[in-house]
CSV table of C-alpha atoms in Angstrom, one decimal:
chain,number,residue,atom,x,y,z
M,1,UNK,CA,0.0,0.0,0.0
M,2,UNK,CA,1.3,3.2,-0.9
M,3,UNK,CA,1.7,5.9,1.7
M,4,UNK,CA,-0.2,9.0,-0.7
M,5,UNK,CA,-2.5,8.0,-3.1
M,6,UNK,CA,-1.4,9.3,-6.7
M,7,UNK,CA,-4.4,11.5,-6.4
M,8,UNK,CA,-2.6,13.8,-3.7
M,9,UNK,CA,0.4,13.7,-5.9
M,10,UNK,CA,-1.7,15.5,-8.7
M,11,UNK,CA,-3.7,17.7,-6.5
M,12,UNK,CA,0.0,18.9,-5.1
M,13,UNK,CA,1.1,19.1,-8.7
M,14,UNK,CA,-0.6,21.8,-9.7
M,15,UNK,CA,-0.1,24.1,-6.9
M,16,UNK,CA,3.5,23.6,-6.6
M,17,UNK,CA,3.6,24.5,-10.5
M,18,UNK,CA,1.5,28.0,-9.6
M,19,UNK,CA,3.9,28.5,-7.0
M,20,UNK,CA,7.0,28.2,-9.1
M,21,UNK,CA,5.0,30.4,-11.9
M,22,UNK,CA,4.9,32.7,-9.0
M,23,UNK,CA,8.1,32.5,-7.9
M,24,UNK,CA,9.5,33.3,-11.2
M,25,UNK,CA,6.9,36.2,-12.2
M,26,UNK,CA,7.7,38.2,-9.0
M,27,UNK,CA,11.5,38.5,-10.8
M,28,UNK,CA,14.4,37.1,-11.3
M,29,UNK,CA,15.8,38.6,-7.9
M,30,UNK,CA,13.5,36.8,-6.1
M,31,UNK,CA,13.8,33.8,-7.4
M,32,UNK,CA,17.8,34.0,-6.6
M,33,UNK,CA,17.2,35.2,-3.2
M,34,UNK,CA,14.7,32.3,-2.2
M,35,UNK,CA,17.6,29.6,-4.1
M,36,UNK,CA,20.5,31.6,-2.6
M,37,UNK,CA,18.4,31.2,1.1
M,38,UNK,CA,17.6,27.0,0.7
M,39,UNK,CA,21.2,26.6,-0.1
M,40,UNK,CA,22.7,28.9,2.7
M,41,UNK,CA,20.4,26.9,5.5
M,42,UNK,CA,23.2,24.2,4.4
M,43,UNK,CA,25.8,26.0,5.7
M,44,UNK,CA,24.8,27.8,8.6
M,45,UNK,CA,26.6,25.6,11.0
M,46,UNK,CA,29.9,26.2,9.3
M,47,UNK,CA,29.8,29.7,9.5
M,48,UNK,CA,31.9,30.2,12.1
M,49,UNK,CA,34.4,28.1,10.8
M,50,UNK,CA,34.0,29.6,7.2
M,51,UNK,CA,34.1,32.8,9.0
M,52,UNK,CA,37.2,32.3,11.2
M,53,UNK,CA,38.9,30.9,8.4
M,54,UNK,CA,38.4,33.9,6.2
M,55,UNK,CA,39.4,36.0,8.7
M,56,UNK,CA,42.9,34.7,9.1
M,57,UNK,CA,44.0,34.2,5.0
M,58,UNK,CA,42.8,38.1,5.2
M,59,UNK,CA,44.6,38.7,8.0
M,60,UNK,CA,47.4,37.1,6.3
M,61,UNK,CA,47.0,38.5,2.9
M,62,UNK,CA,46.7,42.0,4.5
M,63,UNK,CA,50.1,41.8,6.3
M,64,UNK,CA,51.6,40.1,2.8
M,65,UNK,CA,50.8,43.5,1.3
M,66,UNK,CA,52.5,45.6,4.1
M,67,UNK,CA,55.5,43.4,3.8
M,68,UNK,CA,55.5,44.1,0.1
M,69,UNK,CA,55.2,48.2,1.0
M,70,UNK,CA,58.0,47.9,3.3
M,71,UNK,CA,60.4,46.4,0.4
M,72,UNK,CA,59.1,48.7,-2.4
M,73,UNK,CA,57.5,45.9,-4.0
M,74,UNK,CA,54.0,46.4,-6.2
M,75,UNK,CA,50.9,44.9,-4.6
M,76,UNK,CA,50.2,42.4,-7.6
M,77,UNK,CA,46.8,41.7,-8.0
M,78,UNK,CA,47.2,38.4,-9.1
M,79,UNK,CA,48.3,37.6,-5.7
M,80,UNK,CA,45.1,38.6,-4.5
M,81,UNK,CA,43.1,37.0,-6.9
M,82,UNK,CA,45.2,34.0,-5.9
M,83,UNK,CA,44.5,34.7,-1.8
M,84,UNK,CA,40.5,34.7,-2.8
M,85,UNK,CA,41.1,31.5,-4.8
M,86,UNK,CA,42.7,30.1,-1.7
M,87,UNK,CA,39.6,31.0,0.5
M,88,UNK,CA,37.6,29.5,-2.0
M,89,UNK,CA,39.7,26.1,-1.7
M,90,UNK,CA,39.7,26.1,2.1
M,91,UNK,CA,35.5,27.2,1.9
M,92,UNK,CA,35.5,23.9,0.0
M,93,UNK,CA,37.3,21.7,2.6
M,94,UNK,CA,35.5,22.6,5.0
M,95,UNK,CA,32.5,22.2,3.4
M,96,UNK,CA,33.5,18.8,2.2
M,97,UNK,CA,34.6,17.9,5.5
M,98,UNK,CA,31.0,18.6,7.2
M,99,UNK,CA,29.0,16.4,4.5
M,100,UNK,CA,31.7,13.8,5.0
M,101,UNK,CA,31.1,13.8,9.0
M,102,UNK,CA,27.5,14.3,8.5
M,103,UNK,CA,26.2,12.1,5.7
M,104,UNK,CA,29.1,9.2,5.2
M,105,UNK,CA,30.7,8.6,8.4
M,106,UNK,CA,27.4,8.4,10.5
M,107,UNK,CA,29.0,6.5,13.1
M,108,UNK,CA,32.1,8.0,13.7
M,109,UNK,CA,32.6,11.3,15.3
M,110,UNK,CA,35.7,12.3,13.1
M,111,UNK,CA,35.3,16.6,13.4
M,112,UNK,CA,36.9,16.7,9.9
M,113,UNK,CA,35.7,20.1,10.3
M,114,UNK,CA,37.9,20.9,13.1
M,115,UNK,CA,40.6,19.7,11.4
M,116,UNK,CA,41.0,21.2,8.2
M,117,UNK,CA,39.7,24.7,9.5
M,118,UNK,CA,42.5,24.2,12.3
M,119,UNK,CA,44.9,23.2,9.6
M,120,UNK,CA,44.2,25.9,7.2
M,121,UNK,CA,44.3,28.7,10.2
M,122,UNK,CA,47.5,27.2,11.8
M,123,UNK,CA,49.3,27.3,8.3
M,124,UNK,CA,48.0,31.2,7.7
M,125,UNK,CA,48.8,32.1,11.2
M,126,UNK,CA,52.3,30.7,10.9
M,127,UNK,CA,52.8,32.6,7.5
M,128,UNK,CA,51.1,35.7,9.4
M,129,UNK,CA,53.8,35.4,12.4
M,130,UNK,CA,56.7,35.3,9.1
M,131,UNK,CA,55.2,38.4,8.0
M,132,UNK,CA,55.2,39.9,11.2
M,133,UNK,CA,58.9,39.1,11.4
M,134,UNK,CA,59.3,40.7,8.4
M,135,UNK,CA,57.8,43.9,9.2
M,136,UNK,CA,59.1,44.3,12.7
M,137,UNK,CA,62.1,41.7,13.7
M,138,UNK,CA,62.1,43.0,17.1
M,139,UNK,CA,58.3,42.1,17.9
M,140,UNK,CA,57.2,39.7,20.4
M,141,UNK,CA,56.6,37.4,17.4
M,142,UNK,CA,60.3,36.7,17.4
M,143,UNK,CA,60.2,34.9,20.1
M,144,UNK,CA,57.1,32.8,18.6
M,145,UNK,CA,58.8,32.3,15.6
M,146,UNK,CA,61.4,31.2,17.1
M,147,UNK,CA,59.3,28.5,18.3
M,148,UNK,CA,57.9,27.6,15.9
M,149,UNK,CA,60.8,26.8,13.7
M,150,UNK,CA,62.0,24.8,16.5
M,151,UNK,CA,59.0,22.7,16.5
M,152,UNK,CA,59.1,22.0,13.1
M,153,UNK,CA,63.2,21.6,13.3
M,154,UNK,CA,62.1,18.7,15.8
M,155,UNK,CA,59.5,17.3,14.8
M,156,UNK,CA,60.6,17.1,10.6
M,157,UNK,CA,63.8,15.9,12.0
M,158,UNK,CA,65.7,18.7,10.0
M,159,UNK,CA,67.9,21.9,11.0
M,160,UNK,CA,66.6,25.3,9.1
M,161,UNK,CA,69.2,27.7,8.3
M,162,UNK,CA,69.5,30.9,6.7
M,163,UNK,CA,71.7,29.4,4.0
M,164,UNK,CA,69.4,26.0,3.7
M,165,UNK,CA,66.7,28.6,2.6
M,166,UNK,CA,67.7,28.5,-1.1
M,167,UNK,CA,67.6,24.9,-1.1
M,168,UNK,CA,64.0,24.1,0.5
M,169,UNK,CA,62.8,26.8,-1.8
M,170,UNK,CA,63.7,24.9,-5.1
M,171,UNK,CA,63.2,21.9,-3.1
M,172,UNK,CA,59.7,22.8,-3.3
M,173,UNK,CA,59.4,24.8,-6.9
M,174,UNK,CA,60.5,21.0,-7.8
M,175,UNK,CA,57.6,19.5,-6.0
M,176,UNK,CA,55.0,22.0,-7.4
């Protein structure tokens, strides 16, 4: 037995066809608005993630520029249009990491979430702290930068020198 008879399926036909005649005559606008709003219910718990995230690559991106000021460098804008590709990228993560943890691993609680938005930030904040360092060497950023490069010193099982530099940058023009 079917749960709605084909009758109600007909009835509901026709009115969902007047409303989406509706929809469309009241202008185009409209229509986008009331499309744009079903779509952002989907991500309105990742907005603070989404938002935090965006936050810190602009925070980034906006030092970038003053480091490129201080050397009498051009602001390119393909390296901006490159910084809004890169939110767009780390949107998607995180977007792919909720509907992962939501709709395909049910039963385990893996906060993919978490994860790549605390990856993405941790990366921009450590390029934020080199910028920092850049712009003022005699901050209190020093000292976390400092750290930092000892971490990843210990942890990668590597020493980072000034004269390594060259090497790890064509290291990884190599790897791109």
């Amino acid at each position: 037995m079917a749960i709605f008879p084909p009758s109600v399926f007909l009835l509901n036909n026709m009115a969902s066809m007047n409303y989406f005649k509706e929809l469309i005559n009241d202008g185009p606008l409209k229509f986008l608005f009331c499309v744009l709003s079903a779509i952002g219910t989907f991500f309105v718990p990742l907005l603070p993630a989404i938002y935090i995230t965006f936050s810190v690559i602009a925070f980034d991106a906006f030092l970038g520029c003053k480091v490129a000021r201080k050397h009498n460098m051009p602001i390119e804008t393909r390296k901006l249009w490159k910084t809004l590709v890169k939110f767009l990228y780390c949107m998607a993560l995180i977007v792919f990491g909720y509907t992962i943890d939501e709709y395909i691993l049910v039963s385990l609680d893996a906060h993919l979430v978490e994860l790549f938005a605390g990856l993405i930030c941790g990366v921009e904040v450590w390029s934020a702290v080199e910028n920092l360092n850049e712009i003022d060497p005699t901050g209190p950023w020093r000292l976390l930068s400092k750290f930092i490069k000892s971490k990843g010193e210990k942890y990668l099982e590597i020493t980072i020198d000034r004269e390594d530099l060259p090497k790890i940058k064509k290291f990884v023009k190599k790897m791109k």
